[in-house]
Short mmCIF file of C-alpha atoms and ligand atoms in Angstrom, two decimals:
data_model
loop_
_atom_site.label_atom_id
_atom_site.label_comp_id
_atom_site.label_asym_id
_atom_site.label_seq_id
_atom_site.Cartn_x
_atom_site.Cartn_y
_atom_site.Cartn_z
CA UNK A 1 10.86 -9.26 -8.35
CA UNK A 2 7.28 -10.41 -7.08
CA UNK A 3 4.51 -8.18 -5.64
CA UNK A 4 3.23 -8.35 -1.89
CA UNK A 5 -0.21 -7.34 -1.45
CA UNK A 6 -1.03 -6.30 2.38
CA UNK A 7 -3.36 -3.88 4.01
CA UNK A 8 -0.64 -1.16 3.89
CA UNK A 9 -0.03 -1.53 0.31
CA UNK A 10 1.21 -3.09 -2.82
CA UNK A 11 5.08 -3.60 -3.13
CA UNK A 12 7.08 -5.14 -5.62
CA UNK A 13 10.15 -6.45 -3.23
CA UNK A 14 13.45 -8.40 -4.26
CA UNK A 15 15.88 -9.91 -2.72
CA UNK A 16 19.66 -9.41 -2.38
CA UNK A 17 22.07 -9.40 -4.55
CA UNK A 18 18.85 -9.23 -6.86
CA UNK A 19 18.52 -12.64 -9.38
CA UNK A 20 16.10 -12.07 -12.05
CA UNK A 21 15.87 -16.38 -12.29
CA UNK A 22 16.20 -16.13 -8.75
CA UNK A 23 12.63 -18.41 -7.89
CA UNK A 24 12.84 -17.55 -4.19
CA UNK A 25 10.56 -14.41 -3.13
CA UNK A 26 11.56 -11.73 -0.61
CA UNK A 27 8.84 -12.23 2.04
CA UNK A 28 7.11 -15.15 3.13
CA UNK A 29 3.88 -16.03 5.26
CA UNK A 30 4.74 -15.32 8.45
CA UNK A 31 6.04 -11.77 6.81
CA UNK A 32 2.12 -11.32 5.79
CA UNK A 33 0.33 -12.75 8.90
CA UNK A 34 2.21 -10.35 10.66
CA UNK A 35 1.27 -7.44 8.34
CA UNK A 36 -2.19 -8.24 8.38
CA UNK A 37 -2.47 -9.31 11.59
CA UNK A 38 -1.55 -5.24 12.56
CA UNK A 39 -4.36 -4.16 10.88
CA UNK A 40 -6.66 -6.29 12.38
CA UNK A 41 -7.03 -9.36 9.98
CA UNK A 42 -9.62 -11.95 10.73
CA UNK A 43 -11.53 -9.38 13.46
CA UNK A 44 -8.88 -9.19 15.48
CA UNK A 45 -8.39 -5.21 17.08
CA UNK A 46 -5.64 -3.56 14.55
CA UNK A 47 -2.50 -2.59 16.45
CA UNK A 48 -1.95 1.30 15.35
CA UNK A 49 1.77 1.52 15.29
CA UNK A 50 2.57 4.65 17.56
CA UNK A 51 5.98 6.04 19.25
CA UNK A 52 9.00 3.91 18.09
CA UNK A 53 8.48 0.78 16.26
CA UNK A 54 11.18 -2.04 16.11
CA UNK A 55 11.54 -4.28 13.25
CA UNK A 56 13.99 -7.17 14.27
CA UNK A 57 15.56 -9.83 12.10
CA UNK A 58 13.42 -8.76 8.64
CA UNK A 59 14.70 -11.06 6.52
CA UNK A 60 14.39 -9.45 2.84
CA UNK A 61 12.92 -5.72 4.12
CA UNK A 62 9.49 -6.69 3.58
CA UNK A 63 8.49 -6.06 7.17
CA UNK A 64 10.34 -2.41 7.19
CA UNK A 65 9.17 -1.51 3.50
CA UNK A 66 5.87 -2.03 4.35
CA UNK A 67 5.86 -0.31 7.67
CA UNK A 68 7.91 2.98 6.67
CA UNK A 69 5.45 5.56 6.73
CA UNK A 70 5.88 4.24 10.79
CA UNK A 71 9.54 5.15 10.59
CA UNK A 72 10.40 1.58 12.08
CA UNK A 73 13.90 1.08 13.58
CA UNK A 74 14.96 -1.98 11.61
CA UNK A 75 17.61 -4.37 13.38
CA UNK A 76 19.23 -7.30 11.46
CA UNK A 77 22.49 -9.27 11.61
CA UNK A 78 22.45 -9.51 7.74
CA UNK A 79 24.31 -7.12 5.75
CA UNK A 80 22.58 -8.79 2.44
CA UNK A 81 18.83 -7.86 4.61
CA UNK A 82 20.03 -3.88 4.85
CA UNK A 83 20.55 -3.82 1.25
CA UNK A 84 17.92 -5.71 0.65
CA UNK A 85 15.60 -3.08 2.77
CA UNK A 86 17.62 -0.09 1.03
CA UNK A 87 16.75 -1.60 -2.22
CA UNK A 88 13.34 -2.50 -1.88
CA UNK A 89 12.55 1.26 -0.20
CA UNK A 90 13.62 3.08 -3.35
CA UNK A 91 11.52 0.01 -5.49
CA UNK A 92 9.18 1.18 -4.22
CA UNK A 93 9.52 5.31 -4.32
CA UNK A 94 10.10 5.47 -0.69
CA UNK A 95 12.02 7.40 1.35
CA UNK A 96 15.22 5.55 2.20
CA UNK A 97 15.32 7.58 4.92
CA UNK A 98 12.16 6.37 6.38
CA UNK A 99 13.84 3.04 8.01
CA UNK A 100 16.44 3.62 10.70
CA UNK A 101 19.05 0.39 9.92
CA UNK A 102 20.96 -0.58 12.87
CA UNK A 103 23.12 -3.98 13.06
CA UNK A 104 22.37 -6.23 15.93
CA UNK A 105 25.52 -4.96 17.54
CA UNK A 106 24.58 -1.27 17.66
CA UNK A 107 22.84 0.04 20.66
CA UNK A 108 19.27 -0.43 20.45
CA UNK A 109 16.98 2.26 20.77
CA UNK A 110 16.34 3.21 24.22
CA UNK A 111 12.30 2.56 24.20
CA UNK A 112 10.40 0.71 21.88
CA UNK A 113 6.39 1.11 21.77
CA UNK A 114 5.95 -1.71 19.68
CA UNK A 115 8.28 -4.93 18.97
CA UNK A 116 8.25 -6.77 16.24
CA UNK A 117 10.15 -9.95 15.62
CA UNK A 118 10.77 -11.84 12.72
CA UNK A 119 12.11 -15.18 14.70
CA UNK A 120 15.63 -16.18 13.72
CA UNK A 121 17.19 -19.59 12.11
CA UNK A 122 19.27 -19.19 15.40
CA UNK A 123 17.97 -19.60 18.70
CA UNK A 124 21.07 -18.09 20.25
CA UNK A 125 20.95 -14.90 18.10
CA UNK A 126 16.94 -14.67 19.13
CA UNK A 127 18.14 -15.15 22.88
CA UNK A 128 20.85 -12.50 22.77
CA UNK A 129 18.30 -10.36 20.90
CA UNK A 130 15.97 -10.63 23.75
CA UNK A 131 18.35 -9.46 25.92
CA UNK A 132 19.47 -6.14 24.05
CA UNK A 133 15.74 -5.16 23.62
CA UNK A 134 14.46 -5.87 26.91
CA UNK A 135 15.51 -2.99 29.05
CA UNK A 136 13.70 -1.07 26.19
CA UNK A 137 10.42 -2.78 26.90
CA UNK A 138 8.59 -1.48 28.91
CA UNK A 139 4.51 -2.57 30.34
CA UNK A 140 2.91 -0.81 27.64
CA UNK A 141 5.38 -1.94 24.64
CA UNK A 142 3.27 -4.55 21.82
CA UNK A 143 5.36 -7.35 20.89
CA UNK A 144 4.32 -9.38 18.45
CA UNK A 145 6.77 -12.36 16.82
CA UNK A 146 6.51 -13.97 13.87
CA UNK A 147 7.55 -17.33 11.72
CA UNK A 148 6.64 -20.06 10.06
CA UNK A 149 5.13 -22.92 12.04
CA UNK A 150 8.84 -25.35 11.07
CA UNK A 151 10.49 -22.44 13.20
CA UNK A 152 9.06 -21.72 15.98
CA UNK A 153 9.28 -24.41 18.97
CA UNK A 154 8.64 -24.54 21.96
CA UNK A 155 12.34 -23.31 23.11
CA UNK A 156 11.54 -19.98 20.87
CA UNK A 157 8.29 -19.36 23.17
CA UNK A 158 10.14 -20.20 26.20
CA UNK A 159 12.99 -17.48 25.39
CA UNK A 160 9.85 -15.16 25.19
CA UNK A 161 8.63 -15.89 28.20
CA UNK A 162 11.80 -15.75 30.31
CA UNK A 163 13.41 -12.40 28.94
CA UNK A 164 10.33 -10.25 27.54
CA UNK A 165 7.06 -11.95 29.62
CA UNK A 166 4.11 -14.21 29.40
CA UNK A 167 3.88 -15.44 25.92
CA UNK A 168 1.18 -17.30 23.88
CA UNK A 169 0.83 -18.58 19.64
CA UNK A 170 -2.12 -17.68 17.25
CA UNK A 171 -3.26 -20.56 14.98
CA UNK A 172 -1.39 -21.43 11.77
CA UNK A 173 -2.31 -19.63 8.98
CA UNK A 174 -0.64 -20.91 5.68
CA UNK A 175 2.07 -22.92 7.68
CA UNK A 176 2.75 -19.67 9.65
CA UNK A 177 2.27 -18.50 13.48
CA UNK A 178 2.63 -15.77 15.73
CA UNK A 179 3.69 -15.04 19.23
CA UNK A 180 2.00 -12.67 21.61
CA UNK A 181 3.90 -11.72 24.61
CA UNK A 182 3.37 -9.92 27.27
CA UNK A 183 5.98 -7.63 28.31
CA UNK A 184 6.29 -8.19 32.43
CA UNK A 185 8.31 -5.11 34.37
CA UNK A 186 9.05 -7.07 36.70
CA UNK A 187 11.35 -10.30 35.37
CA UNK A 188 15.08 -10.44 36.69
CA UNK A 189 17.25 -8.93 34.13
CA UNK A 190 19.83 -11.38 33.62
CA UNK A 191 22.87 -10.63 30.86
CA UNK A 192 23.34 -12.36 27.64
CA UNK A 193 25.27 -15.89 28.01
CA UNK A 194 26.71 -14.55 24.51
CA UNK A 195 29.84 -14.49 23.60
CA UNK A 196 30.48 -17.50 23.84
CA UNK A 197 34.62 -19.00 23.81
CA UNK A 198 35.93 -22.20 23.13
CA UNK A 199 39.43 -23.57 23.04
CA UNK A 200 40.29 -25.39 19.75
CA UNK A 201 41.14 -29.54 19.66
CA UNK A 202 44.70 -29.81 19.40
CA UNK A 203 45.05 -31.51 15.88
CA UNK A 204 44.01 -28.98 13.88
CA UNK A 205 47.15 -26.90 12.89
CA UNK A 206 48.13 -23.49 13.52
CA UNK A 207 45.18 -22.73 15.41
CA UNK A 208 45.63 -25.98 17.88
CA UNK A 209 44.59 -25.03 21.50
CA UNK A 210 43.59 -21.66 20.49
CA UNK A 211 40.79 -20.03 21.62
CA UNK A 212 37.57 -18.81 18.96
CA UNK A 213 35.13 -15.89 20.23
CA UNK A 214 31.53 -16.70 18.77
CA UNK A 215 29.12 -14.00 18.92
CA UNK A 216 25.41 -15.05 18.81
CA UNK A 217 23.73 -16.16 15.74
CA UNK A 218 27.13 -17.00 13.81
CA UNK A 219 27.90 -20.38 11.66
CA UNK A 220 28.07 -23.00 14.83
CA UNK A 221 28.91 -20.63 17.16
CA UNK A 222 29.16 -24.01 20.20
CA UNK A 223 31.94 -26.15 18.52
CA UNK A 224 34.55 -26.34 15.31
CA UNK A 225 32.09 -27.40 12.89
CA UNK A 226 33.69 -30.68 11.29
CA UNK A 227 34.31 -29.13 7.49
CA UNK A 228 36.40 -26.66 8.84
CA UNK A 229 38.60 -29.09 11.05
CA UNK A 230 39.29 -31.06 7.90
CA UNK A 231 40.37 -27.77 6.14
CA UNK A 232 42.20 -26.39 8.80
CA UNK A 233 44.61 -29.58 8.73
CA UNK A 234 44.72 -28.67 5.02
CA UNK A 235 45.49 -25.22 4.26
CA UNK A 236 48.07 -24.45 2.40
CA UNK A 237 51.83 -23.81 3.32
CA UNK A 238 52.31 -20.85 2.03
CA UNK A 239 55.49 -17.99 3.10
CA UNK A 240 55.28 -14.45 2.17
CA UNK A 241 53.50 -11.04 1.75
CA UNK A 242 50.37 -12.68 0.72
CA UNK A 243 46.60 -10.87 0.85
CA UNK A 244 44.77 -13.65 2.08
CA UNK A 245 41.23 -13.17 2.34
CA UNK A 246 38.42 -15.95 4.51
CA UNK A 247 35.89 -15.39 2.71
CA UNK A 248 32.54 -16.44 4.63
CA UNK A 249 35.15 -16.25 7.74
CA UNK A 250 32.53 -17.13 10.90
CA UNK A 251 34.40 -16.76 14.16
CA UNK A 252 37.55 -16.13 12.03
CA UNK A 253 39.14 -19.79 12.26
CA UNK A 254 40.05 -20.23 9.08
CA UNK A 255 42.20 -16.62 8.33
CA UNK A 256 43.53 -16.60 11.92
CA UNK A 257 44.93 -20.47 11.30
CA UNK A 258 46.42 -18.29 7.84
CA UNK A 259 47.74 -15.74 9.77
CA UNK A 260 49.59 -17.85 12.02
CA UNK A 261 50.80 -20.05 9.75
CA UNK A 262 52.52 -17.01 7.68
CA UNK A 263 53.25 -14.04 9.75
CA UNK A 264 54.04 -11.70 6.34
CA UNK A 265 50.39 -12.65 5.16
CA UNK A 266 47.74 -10.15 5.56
CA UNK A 267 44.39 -11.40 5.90
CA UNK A 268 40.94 -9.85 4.85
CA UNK A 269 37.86 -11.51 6.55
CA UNK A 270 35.29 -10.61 5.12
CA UNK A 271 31.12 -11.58 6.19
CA UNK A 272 27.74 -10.87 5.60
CA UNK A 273 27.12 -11.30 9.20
CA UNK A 274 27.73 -8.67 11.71
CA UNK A 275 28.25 -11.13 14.39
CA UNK A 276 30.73 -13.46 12.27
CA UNK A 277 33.10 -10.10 11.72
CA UNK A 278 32.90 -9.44 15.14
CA UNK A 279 33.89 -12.55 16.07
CA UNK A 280 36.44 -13.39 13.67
CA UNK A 281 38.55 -9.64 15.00
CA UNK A 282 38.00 -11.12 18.09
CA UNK A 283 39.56 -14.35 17.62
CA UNK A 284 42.37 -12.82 15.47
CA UNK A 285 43.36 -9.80 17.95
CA UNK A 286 43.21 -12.91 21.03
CA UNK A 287 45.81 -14.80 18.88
CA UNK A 288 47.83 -12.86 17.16
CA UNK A 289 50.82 -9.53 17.59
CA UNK A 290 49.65 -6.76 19.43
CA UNK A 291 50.97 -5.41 15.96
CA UNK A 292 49.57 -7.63 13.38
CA UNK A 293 47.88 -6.43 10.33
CA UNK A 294 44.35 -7.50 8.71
CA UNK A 295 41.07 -6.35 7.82
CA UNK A 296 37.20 -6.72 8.57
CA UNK A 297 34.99 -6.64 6.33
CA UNK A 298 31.00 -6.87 6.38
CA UNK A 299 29.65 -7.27 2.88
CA UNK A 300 28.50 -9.18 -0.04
CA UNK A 301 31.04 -11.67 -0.94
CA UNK A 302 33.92 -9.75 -3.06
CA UNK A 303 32.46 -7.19 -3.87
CA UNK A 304 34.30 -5.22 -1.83
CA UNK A 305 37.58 -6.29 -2.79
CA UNK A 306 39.44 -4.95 -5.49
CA UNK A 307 40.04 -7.06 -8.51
CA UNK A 308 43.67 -8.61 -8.97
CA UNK A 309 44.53 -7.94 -5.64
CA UNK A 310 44.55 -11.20 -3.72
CA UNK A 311 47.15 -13.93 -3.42
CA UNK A 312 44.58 -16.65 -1.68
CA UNK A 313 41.09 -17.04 -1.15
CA UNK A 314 40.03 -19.78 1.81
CA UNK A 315 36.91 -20.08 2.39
CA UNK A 316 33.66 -22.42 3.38
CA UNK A 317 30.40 -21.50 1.60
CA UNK A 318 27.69 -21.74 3.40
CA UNK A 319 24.80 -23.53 1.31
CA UNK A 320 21.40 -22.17 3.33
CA UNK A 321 19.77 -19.13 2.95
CA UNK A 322 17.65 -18.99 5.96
CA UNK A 323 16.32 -22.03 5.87
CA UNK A 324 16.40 -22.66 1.53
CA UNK A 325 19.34 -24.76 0.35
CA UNK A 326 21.21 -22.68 -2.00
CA UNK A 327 24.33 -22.69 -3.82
CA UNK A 328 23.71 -19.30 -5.29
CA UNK A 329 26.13 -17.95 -2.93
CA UNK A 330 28.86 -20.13 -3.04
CA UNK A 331 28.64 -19.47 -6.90
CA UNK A 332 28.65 -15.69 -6.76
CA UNK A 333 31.57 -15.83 -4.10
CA UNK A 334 33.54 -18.16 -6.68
CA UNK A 335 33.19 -15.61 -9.37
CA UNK A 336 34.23 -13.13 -7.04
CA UNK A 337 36.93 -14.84 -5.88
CA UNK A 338 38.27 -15.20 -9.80
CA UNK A 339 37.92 -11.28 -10.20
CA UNK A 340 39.87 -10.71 -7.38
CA UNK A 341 42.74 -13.32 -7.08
CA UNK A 342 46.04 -11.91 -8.93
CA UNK A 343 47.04 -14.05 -11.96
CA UNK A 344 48.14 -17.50 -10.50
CA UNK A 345 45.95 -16.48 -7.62
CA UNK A 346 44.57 -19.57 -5.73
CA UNK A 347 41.12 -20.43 -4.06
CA UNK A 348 40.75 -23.40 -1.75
CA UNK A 349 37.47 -24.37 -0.86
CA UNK A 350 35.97 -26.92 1.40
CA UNK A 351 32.87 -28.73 1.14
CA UNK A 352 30.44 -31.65 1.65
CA UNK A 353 31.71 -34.25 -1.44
CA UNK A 354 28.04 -33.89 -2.61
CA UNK A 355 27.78 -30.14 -3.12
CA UNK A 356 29.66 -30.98 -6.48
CA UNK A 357 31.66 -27.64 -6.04
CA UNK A 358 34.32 -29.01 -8.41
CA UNK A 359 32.11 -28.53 -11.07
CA UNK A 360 31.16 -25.07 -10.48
CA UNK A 361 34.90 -24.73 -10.18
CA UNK A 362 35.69 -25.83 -13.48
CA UNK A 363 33.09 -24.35 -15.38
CA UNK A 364 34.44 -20.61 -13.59
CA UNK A 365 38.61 -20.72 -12.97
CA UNK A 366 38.70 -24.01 -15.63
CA UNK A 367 40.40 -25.86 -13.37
CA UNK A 368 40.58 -27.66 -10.34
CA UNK A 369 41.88 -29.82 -8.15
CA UNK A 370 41.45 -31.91 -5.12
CA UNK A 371 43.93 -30.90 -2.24
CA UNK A 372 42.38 -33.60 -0.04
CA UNK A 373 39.46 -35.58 0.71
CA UNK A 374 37.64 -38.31 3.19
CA UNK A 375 34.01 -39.92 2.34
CA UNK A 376 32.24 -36.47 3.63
CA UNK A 377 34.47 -33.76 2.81
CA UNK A 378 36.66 -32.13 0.35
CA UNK A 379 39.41 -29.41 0.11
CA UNK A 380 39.27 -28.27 -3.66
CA UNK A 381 42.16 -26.16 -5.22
CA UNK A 382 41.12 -24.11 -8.29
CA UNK A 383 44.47 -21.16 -9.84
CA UNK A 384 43.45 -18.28 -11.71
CA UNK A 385 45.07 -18.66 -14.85
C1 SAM B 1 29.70 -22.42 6.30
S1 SAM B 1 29.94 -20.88 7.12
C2 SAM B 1 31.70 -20.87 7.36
C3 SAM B 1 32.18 -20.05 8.51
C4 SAM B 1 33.66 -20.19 8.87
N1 SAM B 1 34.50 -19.87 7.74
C5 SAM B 1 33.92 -21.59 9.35
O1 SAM B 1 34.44 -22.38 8.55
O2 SAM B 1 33.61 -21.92 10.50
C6 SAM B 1 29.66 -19.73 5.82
C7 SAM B 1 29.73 -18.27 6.20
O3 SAM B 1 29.43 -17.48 5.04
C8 SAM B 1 28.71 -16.34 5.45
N2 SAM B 1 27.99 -15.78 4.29
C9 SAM B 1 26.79 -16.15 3.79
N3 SAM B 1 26.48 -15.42 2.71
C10 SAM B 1 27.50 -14.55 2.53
C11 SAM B 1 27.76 -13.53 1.59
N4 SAM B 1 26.91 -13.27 0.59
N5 SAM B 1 28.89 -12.81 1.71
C12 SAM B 1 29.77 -13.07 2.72
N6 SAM B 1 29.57 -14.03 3.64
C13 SAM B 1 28.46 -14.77 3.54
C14 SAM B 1 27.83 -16.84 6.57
O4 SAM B 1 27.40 -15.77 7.40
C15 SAM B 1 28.77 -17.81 7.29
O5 SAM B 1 29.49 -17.19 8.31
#
């Protein structure tokens, strides 16, 4: 836990799942710039926050925490940032109901008085963002963005510009920036590009040909990333009632490519990311029987998922968190896999050679072995024994 110290306050903020050896804190620079710059930091006029305030893409709840005696709508694709905010409310004794939590796919509010915008890893889910919010921005509506200086380009300030109005940067202040815009009445409204479909290569099993929904923001949402072609031509041939679960599922490739291959399976996909879920029952209902059984889930990994009640785990880690490189995730969804596969349960895994996941492997199921391999990837098995 670490302590942020703003003109609205002192809060002691986490992230989550919470790590007590966890180095990483739960706001950064561009969080405070933002924070002070509303109250008028550096002689600049405060911006009182009146009417409804939206909070969008807070990472860790730093923005919302500190902003709830403003009631701020908050509006994230991470199911890890609402608990985060949920957490870090009742840290802090205050109210949880204070902070309105929508996903990025509920309806927005229908004004917004002031906008705030913590800018996104993703272009795309910034873009399709833009384009939920505007029609509730209106002349008088403050928006304000926010990031560090690494993440915001000049295609960020364009998107601004285009969708919301005219748009300008502050200076850097500790390697962060923010973004001014304008909100202009009178620009077309034009409709997301988002989703966005492509039609799988033809070489990559039972999925060949088929066609992937990708909703904004998700795990390279514009092409098969190239880790999960080589697992797709390496999943297991499996026959039977299986529960199969993706775990980290994206636009639902991987489970889908499951389902096909065993019509008795049942398949749990399970994400952190709205989006991803979205996509991935999107991609599944567009492939499979009218009739076919399986389950979306947005959450943390397994903790969701009963223990002892899976046959297979598939799954591709991711190894960011925002932009840190991380392999506290792929760690905690290993042990979570273990606590949930049946005895002689089985988790395949793919992953860049150099990610070493065979050793975390070991060290948790203590076993494992290598399915396949080339010189960048590898498919590891590991059976709960
Ligand atoms: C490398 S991507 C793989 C996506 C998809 N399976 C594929 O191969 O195209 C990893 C996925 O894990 C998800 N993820 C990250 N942290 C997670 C968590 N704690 N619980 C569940 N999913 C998580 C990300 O949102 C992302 O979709």
């Amino acid at each position: 836990m670490n302590r942020l110290t703003t003109s609205q306050g002192e809060f002691d903020l986490a992230r989550f799942p919470e790590n007590p050896r966890d180095p990483l804190r739960a706001w950064d620079a561009a969080d405070e710039y933002l924070l002070n710059r509303l109250d008028g930091a550096e002689g600049s006029e405060p911006v009182r926050p009146s009417g409804t305030v939206a909070v969008v893409g807070d990472r860790w709840g730093a923005l919302a925490t500190a902003l709830a005696a403003h009631h701020p709508v908050q509006i994230t694709d991470s199911y890890l940032a609402r608990r985060a905010t949920t957490a870090n409310l009742a840290r802090n004794g205050l109210d949880p109901d204070s902070v309105r939590m929508l996903s990025v796919r509920d309806t927005p509010p229908e004004r917004v008085d002031l906008l705030l915008v913590r800018v996104p890893k993703s272009l795309a889910l910034l873009e399709d963002q833009l384009h939920r919010l505007a029609p509730a921005v209106h002349a008088g509506t403050v928006v304000i963005g926010t990031g560090m200086v690494k993440e915001i380009h000049t295609s960020t300030l364009k998107l601004f510009e285009r969708i919301i109005g005219p748009t300008r940067t502050s200076l850097a202040v500790k390697k962060a920036r923010l973004i001014f815009c304008t909100p202009d009445p009178a620009l077309p409204r034009t409709p997301s590009p988002w989703p966005y479909r492509y039609a799988l290569p033809g070489d990559v099993g039972a999925v060949s040909g088929r066609t992937v929904t990708n909703h904004a923001g998700i795990f390279c949402a514009e092409r098969l990333d190239i880790g999960t072609r080589f697992f797709l031509k390496h999943l297991p041939a499996r026959t039977g009632p299986d529960h199969v679960v993706d775990l980290g599922c994206g636009n639902g490739v991987v489970g889908t490519s499951a389902a096909l291959a065993n019509p008795d399976a049942t398949v749990t996909f399970i994400d952190e990311s709205y989006q991803a879920v979205a996509s991935a029952e999107e991609t599944f209902r567009a492939n499979s029987a009218p009739d076919a059984e399986a389950h979306f889930l947005v959450g943390d990994a397994m903790a969701d998922v009963p223990p002892a009640s899976v046959d297979l785990v598939l799954s591709n880690p991711p190894f960011h968190s925002h932009q840190a490189v991380t392999d506290a995730t792929a760690r905690n969804m290993f042990h979570g896999a273990r606590a949930a596969l049946r005895q002689g349960g089985e988790l395949w895994v793919v992953g860049n050679r150099h990610l070493g996941y065979h050793t975390q492997l070991r060290r948790i199921f203590g076993n494992c072995a290598t399915v396949a391999g080339d010189p960048k990837f590898v498919v590891l098995r590991a059976v709960k024994r």
